[in-house]
Coordinates of C-alpha atoms in Angstrom, one line a residue:
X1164 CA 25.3 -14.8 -15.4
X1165 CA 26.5 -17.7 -13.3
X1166 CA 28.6 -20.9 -14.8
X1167 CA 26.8 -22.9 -12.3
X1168 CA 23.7 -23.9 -14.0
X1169 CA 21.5 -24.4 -10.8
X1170 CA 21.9 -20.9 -9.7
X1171 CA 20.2 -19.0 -12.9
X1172 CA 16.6 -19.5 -10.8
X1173 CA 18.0 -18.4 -7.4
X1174 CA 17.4 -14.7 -6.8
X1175 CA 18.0 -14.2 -3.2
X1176 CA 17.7 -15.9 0.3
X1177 CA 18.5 -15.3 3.9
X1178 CA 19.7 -17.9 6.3
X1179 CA 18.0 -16.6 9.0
X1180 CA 14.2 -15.6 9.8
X1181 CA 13.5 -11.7 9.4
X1182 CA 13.0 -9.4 12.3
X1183 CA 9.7 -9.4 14.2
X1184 CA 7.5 -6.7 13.6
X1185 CA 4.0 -5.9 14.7
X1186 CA 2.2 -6.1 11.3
X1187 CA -0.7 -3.5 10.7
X1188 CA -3.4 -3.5 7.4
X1189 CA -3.6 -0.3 5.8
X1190 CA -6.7 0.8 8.2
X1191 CA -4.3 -0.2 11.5
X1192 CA -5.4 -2.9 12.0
X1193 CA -3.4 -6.1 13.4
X1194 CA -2.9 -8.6 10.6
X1195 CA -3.0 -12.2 12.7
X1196 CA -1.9 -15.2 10.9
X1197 CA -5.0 -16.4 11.7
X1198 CA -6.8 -14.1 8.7
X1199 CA -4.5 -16.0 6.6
X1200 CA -5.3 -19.6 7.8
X1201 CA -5.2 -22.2 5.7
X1202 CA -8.4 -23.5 3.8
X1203 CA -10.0 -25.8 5.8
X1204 CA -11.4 -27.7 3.3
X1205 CA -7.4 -29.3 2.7
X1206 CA -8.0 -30.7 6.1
X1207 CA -6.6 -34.1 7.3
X1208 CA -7.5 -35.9 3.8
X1209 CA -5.0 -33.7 2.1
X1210 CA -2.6 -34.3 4.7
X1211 CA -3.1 -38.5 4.2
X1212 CA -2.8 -38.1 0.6
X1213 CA 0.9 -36.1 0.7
X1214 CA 2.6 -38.6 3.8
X1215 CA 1.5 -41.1 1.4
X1216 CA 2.4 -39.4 -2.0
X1217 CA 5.1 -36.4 -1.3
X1218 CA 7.9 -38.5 0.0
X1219 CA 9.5 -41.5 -1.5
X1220 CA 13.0 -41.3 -0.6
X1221 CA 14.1 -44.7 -2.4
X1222 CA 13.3 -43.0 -6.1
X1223 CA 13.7 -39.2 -5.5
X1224 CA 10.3 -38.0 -4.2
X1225 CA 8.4 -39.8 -7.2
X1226 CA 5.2 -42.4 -6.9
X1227 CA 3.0 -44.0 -9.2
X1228 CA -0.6 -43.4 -9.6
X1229 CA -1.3 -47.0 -8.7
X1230 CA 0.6 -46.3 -5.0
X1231 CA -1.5 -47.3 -2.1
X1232 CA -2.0 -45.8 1.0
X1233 CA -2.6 -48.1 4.5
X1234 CA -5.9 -48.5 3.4
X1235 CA -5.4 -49.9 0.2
X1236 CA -6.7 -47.2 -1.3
X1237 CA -4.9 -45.5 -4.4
X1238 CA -3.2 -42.5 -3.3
X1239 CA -5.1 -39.3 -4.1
X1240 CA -7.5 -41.5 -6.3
X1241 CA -10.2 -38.9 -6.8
X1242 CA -7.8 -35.9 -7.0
X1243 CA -4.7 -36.3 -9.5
X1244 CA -6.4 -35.7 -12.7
X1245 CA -6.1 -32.1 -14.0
X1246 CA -7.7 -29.2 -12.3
X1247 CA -10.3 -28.8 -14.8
X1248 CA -12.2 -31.8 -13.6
X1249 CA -12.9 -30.3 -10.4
X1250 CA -11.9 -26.9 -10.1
X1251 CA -12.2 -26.2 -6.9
X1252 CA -10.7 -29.5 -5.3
X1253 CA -6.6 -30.1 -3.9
X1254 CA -5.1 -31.8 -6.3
X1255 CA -1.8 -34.2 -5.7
X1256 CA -0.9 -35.0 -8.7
X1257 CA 1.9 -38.0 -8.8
X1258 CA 2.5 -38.2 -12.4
X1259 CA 5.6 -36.9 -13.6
X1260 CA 6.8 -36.2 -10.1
X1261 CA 4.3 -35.3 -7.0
X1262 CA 3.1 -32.0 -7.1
X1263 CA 0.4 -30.3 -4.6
X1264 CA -2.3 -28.1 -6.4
X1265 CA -4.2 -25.8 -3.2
X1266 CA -6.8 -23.7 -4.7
X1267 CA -8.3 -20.8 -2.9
X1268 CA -5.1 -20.7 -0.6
X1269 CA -5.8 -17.8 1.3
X1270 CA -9.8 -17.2 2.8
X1271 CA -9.8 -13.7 2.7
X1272 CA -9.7 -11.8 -0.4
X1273 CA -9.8 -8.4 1.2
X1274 CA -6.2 -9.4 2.0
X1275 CA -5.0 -10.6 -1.6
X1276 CA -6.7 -7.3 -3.2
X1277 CA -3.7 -5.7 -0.6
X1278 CA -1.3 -8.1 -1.2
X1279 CA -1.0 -7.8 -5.1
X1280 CA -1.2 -4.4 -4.6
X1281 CA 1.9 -3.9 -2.7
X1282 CA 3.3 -7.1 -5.0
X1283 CA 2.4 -4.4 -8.0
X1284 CA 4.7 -1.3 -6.2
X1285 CA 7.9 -2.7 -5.7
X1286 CA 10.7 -2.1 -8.0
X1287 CA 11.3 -4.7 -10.5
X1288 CA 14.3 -6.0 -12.0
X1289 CA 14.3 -6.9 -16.0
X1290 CA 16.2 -10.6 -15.7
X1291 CA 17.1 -12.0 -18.8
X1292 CA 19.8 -15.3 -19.9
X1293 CA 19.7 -18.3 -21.8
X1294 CA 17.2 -19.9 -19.1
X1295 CA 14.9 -17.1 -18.7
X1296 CA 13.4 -13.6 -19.4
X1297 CA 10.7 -11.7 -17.1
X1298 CA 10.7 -9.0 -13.9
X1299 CA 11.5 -9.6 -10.8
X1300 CA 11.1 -8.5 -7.1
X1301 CA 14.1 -8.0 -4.6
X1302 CA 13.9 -10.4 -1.7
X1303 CA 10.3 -10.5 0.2
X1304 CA 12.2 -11.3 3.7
X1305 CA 13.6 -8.0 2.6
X1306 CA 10.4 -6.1 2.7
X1307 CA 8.3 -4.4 5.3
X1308 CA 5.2 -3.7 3.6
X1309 CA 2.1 -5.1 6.0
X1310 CA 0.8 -7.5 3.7
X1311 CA 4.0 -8.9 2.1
X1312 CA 4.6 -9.2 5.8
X1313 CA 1.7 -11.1 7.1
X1314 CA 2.2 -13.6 3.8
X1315 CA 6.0 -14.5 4.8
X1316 CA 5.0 -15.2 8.4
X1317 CA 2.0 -17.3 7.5
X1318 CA 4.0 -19.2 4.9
X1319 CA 7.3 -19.4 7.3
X1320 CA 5.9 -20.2 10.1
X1321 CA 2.3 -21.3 10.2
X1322 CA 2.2 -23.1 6.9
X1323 CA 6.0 -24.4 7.1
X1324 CA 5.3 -26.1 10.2
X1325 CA 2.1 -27.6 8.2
X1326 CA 4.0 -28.9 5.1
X1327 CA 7.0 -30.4 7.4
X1328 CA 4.0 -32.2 9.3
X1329 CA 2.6 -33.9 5.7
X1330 CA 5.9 -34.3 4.0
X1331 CA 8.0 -35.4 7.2
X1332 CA 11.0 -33.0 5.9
X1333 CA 12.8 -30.8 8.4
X1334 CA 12.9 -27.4 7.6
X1335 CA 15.4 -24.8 8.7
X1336 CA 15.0 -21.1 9.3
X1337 CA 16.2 -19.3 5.6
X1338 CA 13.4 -17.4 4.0
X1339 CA 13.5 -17.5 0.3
X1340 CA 10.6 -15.9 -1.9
X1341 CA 10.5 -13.1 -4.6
X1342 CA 7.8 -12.3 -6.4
X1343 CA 7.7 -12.4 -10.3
X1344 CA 5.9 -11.0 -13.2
X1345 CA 5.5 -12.2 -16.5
X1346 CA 4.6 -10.1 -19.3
X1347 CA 4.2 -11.2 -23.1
X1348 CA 7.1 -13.1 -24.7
X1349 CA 8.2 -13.6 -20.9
X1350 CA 9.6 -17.5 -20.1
X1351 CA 11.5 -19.6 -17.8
X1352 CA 12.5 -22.7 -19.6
X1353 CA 13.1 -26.3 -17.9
X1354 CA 14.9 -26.8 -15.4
X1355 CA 14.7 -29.0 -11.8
X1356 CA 15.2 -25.8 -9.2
X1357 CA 18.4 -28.0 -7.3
X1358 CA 20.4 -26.3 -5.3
X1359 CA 22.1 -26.3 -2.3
X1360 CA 19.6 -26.8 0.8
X1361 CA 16.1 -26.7 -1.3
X1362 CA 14.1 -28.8 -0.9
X1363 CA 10.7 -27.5 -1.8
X1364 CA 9.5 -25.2 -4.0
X1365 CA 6.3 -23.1 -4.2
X1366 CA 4.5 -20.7 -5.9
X1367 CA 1.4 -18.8 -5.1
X1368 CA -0.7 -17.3 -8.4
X1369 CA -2.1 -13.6 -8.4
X1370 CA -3.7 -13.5 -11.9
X1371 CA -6.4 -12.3 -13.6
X1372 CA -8.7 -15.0 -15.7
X1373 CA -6.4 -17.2 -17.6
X1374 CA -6.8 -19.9 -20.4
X1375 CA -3.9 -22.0 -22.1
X1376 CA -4.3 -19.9 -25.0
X1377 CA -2.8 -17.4 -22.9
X1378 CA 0.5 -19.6 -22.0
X1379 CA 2.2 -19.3 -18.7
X1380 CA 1.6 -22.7 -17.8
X1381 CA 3.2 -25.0 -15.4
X1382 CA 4.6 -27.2 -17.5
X1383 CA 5.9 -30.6 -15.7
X1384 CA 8.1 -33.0 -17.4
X1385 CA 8.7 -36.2 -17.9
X1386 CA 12.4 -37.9 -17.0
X1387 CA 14.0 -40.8 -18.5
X1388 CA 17.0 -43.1 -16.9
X1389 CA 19.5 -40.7 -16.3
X1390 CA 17.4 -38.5 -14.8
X1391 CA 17.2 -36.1 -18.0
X1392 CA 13.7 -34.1 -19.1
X1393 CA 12.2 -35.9 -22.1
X1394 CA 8.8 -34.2 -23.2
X1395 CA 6.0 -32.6 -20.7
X1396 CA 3.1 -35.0 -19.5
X1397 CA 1.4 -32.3 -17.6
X1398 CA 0.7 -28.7 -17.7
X1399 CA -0.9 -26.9 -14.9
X1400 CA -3.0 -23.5 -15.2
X1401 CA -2.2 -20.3 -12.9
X1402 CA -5.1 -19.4 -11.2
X1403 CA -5.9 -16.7 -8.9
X1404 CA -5.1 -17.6 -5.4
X1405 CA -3.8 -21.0 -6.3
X1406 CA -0.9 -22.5 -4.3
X1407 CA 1.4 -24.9 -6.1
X1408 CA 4.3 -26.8 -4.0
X1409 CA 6.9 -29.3 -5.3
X1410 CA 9.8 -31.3 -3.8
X1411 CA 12.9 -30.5 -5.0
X1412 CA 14.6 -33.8 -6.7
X1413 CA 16.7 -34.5 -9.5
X1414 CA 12.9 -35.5 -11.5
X1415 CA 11.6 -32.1 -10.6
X1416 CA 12.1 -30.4 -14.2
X1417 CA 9.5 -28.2 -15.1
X1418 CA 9.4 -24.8 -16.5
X1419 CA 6.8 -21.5 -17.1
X1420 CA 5.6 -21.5 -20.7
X1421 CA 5.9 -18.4 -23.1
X1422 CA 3.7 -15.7 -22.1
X1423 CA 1.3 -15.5 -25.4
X1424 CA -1.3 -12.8 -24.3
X1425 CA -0.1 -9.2 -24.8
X1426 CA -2.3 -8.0 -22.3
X1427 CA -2.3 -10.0 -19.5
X1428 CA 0.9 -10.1 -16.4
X1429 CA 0.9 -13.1 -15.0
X1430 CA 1.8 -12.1 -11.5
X1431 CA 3.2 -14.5 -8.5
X1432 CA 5.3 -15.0 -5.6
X1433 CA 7.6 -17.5 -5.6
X1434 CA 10.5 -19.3 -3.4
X1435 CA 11.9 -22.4 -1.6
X1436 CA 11.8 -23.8 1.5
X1437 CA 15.4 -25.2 3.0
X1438 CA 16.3 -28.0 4.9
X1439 CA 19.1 -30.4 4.8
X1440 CA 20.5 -31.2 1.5
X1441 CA 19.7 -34.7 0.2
X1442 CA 22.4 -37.1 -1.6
X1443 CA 21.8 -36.9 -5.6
X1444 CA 23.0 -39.2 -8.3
X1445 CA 25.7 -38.3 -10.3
X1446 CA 25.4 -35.6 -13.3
X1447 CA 25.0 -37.5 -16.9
X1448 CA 27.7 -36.6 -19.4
X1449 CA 26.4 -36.7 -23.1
X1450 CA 28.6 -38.8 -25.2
X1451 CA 30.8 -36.3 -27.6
X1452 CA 29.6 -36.1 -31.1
X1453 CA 31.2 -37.6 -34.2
X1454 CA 34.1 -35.4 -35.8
X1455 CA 35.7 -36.2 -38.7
X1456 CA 38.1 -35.2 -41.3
X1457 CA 38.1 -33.4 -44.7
X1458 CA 36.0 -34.8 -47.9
X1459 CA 37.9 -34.7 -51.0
X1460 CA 36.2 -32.5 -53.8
X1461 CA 36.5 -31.9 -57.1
X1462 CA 37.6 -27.6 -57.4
X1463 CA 35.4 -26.7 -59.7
X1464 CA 32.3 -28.0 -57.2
X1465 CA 33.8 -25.2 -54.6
X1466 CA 34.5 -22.5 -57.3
X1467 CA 30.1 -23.0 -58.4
X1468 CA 29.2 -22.4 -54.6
X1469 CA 31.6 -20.0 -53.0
X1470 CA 31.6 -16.2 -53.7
X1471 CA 34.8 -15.5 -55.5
X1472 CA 35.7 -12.8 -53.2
X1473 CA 36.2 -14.9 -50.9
X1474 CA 38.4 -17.2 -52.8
X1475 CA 40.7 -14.6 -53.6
X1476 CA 43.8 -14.5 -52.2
X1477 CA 43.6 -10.9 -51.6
X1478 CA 41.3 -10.3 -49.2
X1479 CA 42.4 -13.2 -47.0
X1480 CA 45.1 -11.3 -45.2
X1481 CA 42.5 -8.4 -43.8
X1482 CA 39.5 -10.8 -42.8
X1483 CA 42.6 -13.1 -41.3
X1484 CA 43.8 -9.8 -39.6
X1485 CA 40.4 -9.1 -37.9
X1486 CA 40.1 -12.5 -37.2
X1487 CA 43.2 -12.6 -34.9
X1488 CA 42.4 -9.6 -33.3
X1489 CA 38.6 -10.3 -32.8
X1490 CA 38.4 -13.8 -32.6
X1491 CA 35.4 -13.7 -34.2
X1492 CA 34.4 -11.9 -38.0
X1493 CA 30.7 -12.4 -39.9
X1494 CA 31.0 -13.6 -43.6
X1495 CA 27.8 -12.1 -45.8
X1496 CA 26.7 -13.8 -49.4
X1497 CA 28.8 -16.5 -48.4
X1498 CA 27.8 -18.6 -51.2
X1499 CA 26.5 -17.5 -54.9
X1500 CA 23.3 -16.2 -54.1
X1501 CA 22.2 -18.7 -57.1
X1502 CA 22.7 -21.5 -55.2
X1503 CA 22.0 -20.3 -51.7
X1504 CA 18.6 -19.3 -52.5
X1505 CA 18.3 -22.6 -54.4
X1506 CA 19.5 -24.4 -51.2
X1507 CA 17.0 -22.5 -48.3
X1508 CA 14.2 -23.3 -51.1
X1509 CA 15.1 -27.1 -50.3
X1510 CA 15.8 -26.8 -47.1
X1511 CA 11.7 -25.7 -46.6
X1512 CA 10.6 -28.7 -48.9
X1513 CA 8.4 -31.4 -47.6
X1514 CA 11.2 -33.3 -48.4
X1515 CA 13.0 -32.5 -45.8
X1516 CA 12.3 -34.4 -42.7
X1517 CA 13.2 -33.0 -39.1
X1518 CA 13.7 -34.5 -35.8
X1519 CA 13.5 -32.5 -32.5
X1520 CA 16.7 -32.5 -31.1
X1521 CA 16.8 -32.9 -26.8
X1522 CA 16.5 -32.9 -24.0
X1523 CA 15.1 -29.8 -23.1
X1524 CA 17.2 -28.7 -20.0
X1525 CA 19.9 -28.3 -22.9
X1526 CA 18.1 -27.6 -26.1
X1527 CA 15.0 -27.7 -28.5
X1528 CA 15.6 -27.5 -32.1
X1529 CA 15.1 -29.9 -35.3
X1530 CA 17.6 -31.4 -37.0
X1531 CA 17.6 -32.7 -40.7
X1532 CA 17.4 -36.2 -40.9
X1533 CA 20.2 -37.9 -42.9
X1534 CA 18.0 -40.2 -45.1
X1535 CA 16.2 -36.9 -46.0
X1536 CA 19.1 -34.8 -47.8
X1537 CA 17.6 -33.6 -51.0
X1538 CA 20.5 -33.6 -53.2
X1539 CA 21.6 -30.2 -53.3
X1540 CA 22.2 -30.3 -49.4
X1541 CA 24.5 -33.3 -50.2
X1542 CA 26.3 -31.3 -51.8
X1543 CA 26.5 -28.6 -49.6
X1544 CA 27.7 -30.3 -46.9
X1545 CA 30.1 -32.0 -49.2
X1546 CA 31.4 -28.5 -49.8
X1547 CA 31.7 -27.4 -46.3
X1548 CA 33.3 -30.5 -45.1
X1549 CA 36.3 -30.6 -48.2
X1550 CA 39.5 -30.1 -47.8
X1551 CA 39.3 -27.1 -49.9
X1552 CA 36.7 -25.7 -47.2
X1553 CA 39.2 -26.7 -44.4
X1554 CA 42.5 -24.8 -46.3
X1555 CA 40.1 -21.6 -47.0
X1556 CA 39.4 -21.5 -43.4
X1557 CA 42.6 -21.8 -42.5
X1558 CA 43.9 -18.8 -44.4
X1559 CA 41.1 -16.9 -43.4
X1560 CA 41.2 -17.4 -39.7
X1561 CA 45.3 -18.6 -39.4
X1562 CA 44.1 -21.5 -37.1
X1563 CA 46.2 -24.7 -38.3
X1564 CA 42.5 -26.6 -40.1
X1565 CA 45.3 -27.5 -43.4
X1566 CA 49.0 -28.4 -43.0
X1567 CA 49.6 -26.3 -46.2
X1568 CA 49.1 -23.1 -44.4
X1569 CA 51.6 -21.0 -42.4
X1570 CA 50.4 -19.0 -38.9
X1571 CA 49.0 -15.9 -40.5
X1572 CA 50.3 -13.5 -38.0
X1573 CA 53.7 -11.9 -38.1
X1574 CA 54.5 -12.3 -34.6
X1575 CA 53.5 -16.2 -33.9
X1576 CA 54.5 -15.6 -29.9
X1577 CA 51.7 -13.1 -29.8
X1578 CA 49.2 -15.3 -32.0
X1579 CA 50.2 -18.2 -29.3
X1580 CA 49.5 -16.3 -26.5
X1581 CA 46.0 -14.8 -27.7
X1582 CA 45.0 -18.4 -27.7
X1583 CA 45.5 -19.8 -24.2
X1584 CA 42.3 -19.9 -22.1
X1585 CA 41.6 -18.7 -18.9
X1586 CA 44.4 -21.5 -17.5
X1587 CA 46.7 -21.0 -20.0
X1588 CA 46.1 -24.1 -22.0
X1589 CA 46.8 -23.9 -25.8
X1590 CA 45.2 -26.1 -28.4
X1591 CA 47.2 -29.2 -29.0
X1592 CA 46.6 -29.2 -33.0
X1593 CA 47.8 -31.9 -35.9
X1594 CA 44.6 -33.5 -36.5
X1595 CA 42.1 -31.3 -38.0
X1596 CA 38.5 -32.4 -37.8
X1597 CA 35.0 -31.0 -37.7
X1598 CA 31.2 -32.2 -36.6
X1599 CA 28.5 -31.0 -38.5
X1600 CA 24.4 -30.7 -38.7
X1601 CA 21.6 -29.3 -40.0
X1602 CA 19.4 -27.3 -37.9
X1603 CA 15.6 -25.5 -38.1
X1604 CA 14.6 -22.7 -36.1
X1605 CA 11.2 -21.9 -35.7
X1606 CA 9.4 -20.5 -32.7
X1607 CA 10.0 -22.5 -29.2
X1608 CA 13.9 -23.3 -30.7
X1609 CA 16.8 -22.8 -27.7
X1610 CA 19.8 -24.0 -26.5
X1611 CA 20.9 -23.2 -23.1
X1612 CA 24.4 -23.5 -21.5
X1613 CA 25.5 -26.7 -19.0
X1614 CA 27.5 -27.3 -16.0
X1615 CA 28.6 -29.9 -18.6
X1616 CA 29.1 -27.9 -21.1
X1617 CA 33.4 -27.5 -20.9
X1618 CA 34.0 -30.9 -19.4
X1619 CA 36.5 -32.4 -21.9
X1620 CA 36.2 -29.0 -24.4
X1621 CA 38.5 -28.1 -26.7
X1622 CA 39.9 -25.0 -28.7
X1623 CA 37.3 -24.7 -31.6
X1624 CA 36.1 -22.8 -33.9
X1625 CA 32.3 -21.8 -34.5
X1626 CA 31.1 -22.0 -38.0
X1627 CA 27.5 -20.9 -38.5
X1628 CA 25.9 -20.6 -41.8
X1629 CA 22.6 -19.1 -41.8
X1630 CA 20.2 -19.4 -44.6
X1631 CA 16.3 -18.4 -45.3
X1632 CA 16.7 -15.7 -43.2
X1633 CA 14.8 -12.4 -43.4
X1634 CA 15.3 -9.0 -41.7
X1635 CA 16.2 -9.4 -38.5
X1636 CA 14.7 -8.2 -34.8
X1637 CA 16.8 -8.8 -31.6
X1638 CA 13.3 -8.7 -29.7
X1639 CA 12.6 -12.2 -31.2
X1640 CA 15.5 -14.0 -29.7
X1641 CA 17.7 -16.0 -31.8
X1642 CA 20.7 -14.4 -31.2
X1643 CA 23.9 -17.0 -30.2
X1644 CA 25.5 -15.3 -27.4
X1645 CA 29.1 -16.1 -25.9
X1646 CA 30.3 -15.7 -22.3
X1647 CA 33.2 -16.8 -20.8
X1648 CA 32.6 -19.5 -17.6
X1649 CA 32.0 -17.9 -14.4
X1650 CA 31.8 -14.5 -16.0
X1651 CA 28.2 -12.1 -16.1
X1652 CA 29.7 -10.1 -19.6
X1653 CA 28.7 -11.4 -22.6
X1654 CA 32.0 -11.5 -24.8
X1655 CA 29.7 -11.4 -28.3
X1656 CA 26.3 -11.7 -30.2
X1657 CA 25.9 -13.0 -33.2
X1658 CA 22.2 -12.3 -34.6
X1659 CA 21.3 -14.3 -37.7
X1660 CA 21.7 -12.6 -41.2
X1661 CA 21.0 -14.4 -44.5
X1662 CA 23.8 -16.2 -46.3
X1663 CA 26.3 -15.3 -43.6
X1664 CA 28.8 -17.5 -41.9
X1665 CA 29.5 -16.4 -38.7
X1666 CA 33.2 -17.5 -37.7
X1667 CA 33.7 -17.6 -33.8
X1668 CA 37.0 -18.9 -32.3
X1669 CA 35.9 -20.4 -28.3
X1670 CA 39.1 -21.3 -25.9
X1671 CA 37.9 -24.4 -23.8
X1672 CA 36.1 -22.1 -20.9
X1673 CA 34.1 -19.9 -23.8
X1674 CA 30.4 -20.8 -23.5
X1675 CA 27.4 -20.6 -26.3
X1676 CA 23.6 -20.5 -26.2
X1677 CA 20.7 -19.6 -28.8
X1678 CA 18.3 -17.3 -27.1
X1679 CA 14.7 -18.7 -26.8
X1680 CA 13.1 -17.8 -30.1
X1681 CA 9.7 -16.0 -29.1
X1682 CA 6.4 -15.7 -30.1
X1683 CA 7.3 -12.2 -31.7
X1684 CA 9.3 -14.5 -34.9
X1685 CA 5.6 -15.9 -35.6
X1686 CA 5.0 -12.1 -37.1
X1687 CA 8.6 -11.5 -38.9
X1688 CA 8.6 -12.1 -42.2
X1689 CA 10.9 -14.7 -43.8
X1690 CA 11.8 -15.2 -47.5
X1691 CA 9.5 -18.3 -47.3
X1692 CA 5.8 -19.7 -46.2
X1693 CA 6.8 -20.4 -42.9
X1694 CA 8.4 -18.6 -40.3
X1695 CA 11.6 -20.5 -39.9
X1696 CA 15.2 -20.4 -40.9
X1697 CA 18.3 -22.8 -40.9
X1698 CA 21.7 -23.2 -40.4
X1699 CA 24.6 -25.4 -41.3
X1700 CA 25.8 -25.5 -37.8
X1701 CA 30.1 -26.9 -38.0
X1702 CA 32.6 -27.0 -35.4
X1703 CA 36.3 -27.1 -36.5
X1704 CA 39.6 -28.3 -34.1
X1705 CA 43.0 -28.0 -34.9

């Protein structure tokens, strides 16, 4: 897995067309691009519609339904509302960012019978990270089959030379398609395709009969100021022999919705046309979160909520001791089981009121709103934030969270060393602090990992307290994972387990996300009405 968040969705390409070869149909016969012409019906309207919709270099490719073309005409009047309304009709729609539907693509269906079934024979790859999980192809320029063949040329040459005719975008040689299949739970959250020389993307749909119900839709989103995904305005249906194209531009977020029907592959070839990269506005940094310093709290408050083995001074030197050599140790029965159970209970209350948390190129989760607490949270979190909380940590992880308390390791040069990063920084310490919140997890909850995501970091340390969890499965997702930047290894995984606090310590190029929780958590059982759980998510520095 790749630090640099644009290329999690670039499989492959080639800078260069593929060789020439005489292309045959399974009965010897010469394919000719002309059996894969375009549909006529697309025509010279189509063509008017995209100069006067597709391009828009002064705001990134976007126009507004009310755009006029020279006749004073709205652009694409009759044909940007959703496909449903005319089925059969090319679609440009301009709202959130202009995107080209081309039903019935390709005219001869003896031809896409032949093309899905060489699609179907190639050898898939499982691909699988915080932004996505489904199966895909090695590189199409790659492949000699006759009717993988005939598709690249007609799309690379024939059809290429059409789009840079409506879109006025120069295209260069590089080849750049894979095909893709999607099988239940499968996804590919938002993102905006940018990268280096693309500037429009496609995608061609080989699937059977498909509703919404059935998820895998092209979900198109919405951007705000900074050029950051807020919700999705539309959602667009695969369809058999449908061709969708895009321009690539910082507004292009969109993603491929979880794959909800267990029998069903939804089945397409995908890629990017190249051209000359474009200027794009600078990356938005999110402002830090608030970090603060310990509460004061009366002893006996701790002593009712913390299991008293943990408390004990005698088993703070071996969890300490795996600590340092682990960087990383899980907690169970954290708390008195009295009080957690009492606390999840709350937790699912009415309440309780949540606010998804954003934007979705970096996460989708609720958090607990603060004018919500139910008392016993209050207290929780008063508990978690003490200084008695802070000092316990300390002697069970020998990170300096408490002035009171000594570096637990015998050999401090050693303990020193274990914590420089990757450029042998150290943490600068003498001002412990933390940042807390309440999260819910249901199904749809991620977080995915940023270019931004280590820009001003700091050594800290991972506190995770999960509550109103039941038995676990991996296959639902919801596992944190940690990688180190620029690195394909994950270093850990920490799967959620009930009234465990999961202590992971993260040098400033170690990198976290929650794996996309699927529609497989809708059938686990929880210890409550609703399939959810919860943590009491902390961050300590030194």
């Amino acid at each position: 897995m790749s630090s640099k968040r644009e290329n999690y969705d670039s499989p492959s390409k080639v800078d260069e067309n593929p060789k020439k070869k005489k292309s045959k149909s399974a009965n010897g016969k010469k394919l000719s691009s002309m059996s894969l012409e375009l549909n006529t019906h697309y025509g010279m309207t189509i063509k008017d519609q995209l100069r006067d919709a597709l391009i828009n270099k002064k705001c990134y490719g976007l126009v507004t339904d009310s755009t006029s073309n020279d006749s004073g005409r709205p652009v694409a009047e009759a044909n940007i509302h959703t496909q449903s309304e005319n089925i059969d009709a090319a679609a440009v729609h301009t709202d959130p960012f202009t995107c080209c539907v081309l039903p019935n693509f390709i005219q001869d269906e003896r031809f896409l019978e032949g093309l899905k079934d060489e699609l179907l024979a190639l050898d898939f790859h499982d691909k699988s990270n915080d932004l996505y999980k489904f199966q895909q192809s090695g590189a199409l320029q790659n492949t000699s089959s006759h009717h993988i063949s005939g598709l690249r040329k007609f799309l690379y040459e024939d059809f290429r030379g059409w789009l840079r005719d409506v879109t006025g975008i120069e295209f260069n040689d590089t080849v750049d398609m894979t095909c893709s299949k999607y099988n239940y739970t499968d996804i590919l959250l938002c993102h905006d395709d940018e990268l280096e020389g693309r500037r429009v993307a496609f995608i061609l749909y080989l699937v059977p009969p498909w509703t919404r119900e059935d998820g895998g839709l092209l979900d198109l989103f919405k951007t705000d100021e900074h050029f950051r995904p807020t919700r999705v305005s539309k959602s667009l249906l695969p369809k058999w022999n449908t061709f969708v194209f895009f321009e690539v531009t910082p507004k292009s977020f969109h993603q491929v919705s979880e794959i909800l029907n267990q029998d069903k592959l939804r089945l397409s070839v995908s890629g990017w046309f190249h051209g000359s990269s474009v200027p794009r506005p600078e990356t938005y940094i999110e402002p830090a979160g608030t970090l603060s310093g310990h509460l004061q709290l009366q002893e006996g408050l701790f002593v009712k909520w913390m299991n008293p083995c943990y408390i004990d001074p005698d088993s703070h030197s071996q969890i300490s001791s795996t600590f340092n050599e682990e960087s990383q140790i899980q907690l169970p029965t954290f708390f008195n089981e009295d009080v957690s159970e009492d606390l999840a209970k709350a937790l699912r209350s009415p309440e309780v009121r949540w606010t998804r948390r954003g934007p979705p190129d970096r996460r989708s989760y609720e958090v607990a709103r603060t004018d919500s607490y139910p008392l016993i949270l209050k207290e929780c979190l008063d508990v978690v934030q003490s200084e008695l909380m802070f000092l316990l940590l300390s002697r069970l992880t020998g990170l300096k969270l408490h002035e009171d308390v000594e570096d637990s390791s015998s050999d401090e040069e050693d303990t020193e060393e274990a914590r420089l990063d990757q450029n042998g920084r150290k943490p600068e310490g003498g001002n412990p602090r933390c940042r807390v919140e309440v999260r819910r997890w249901s199904h749809g909850s991620y977080t995915l990992i940023h270019d931004t995501d280590t820009v001003g970091s700091e050594f800290s340390l991972d506190c995770n307290l999960f509550l109103g969890c039941g038995e676990w499965n991996s296959e639902c997702g919801g596992f944190t994972s940690y990688i180190a930047k620029g690195e394909d290894e994950e270093l850990l995984s920490v799967e959620p387990q009930n009234n465990t606090l999961a202590l992971v310590y993260k040098d400033t190029d170690t990198l976290s996300f929650t794996k996309h929780l699927n529609h497989r958590f809708t059938k686990l059982s929880t210890d409550g009405e609703e399939n959810a759980f919860f943590t009491i998510s902390l961050v300590f520095y030194e």
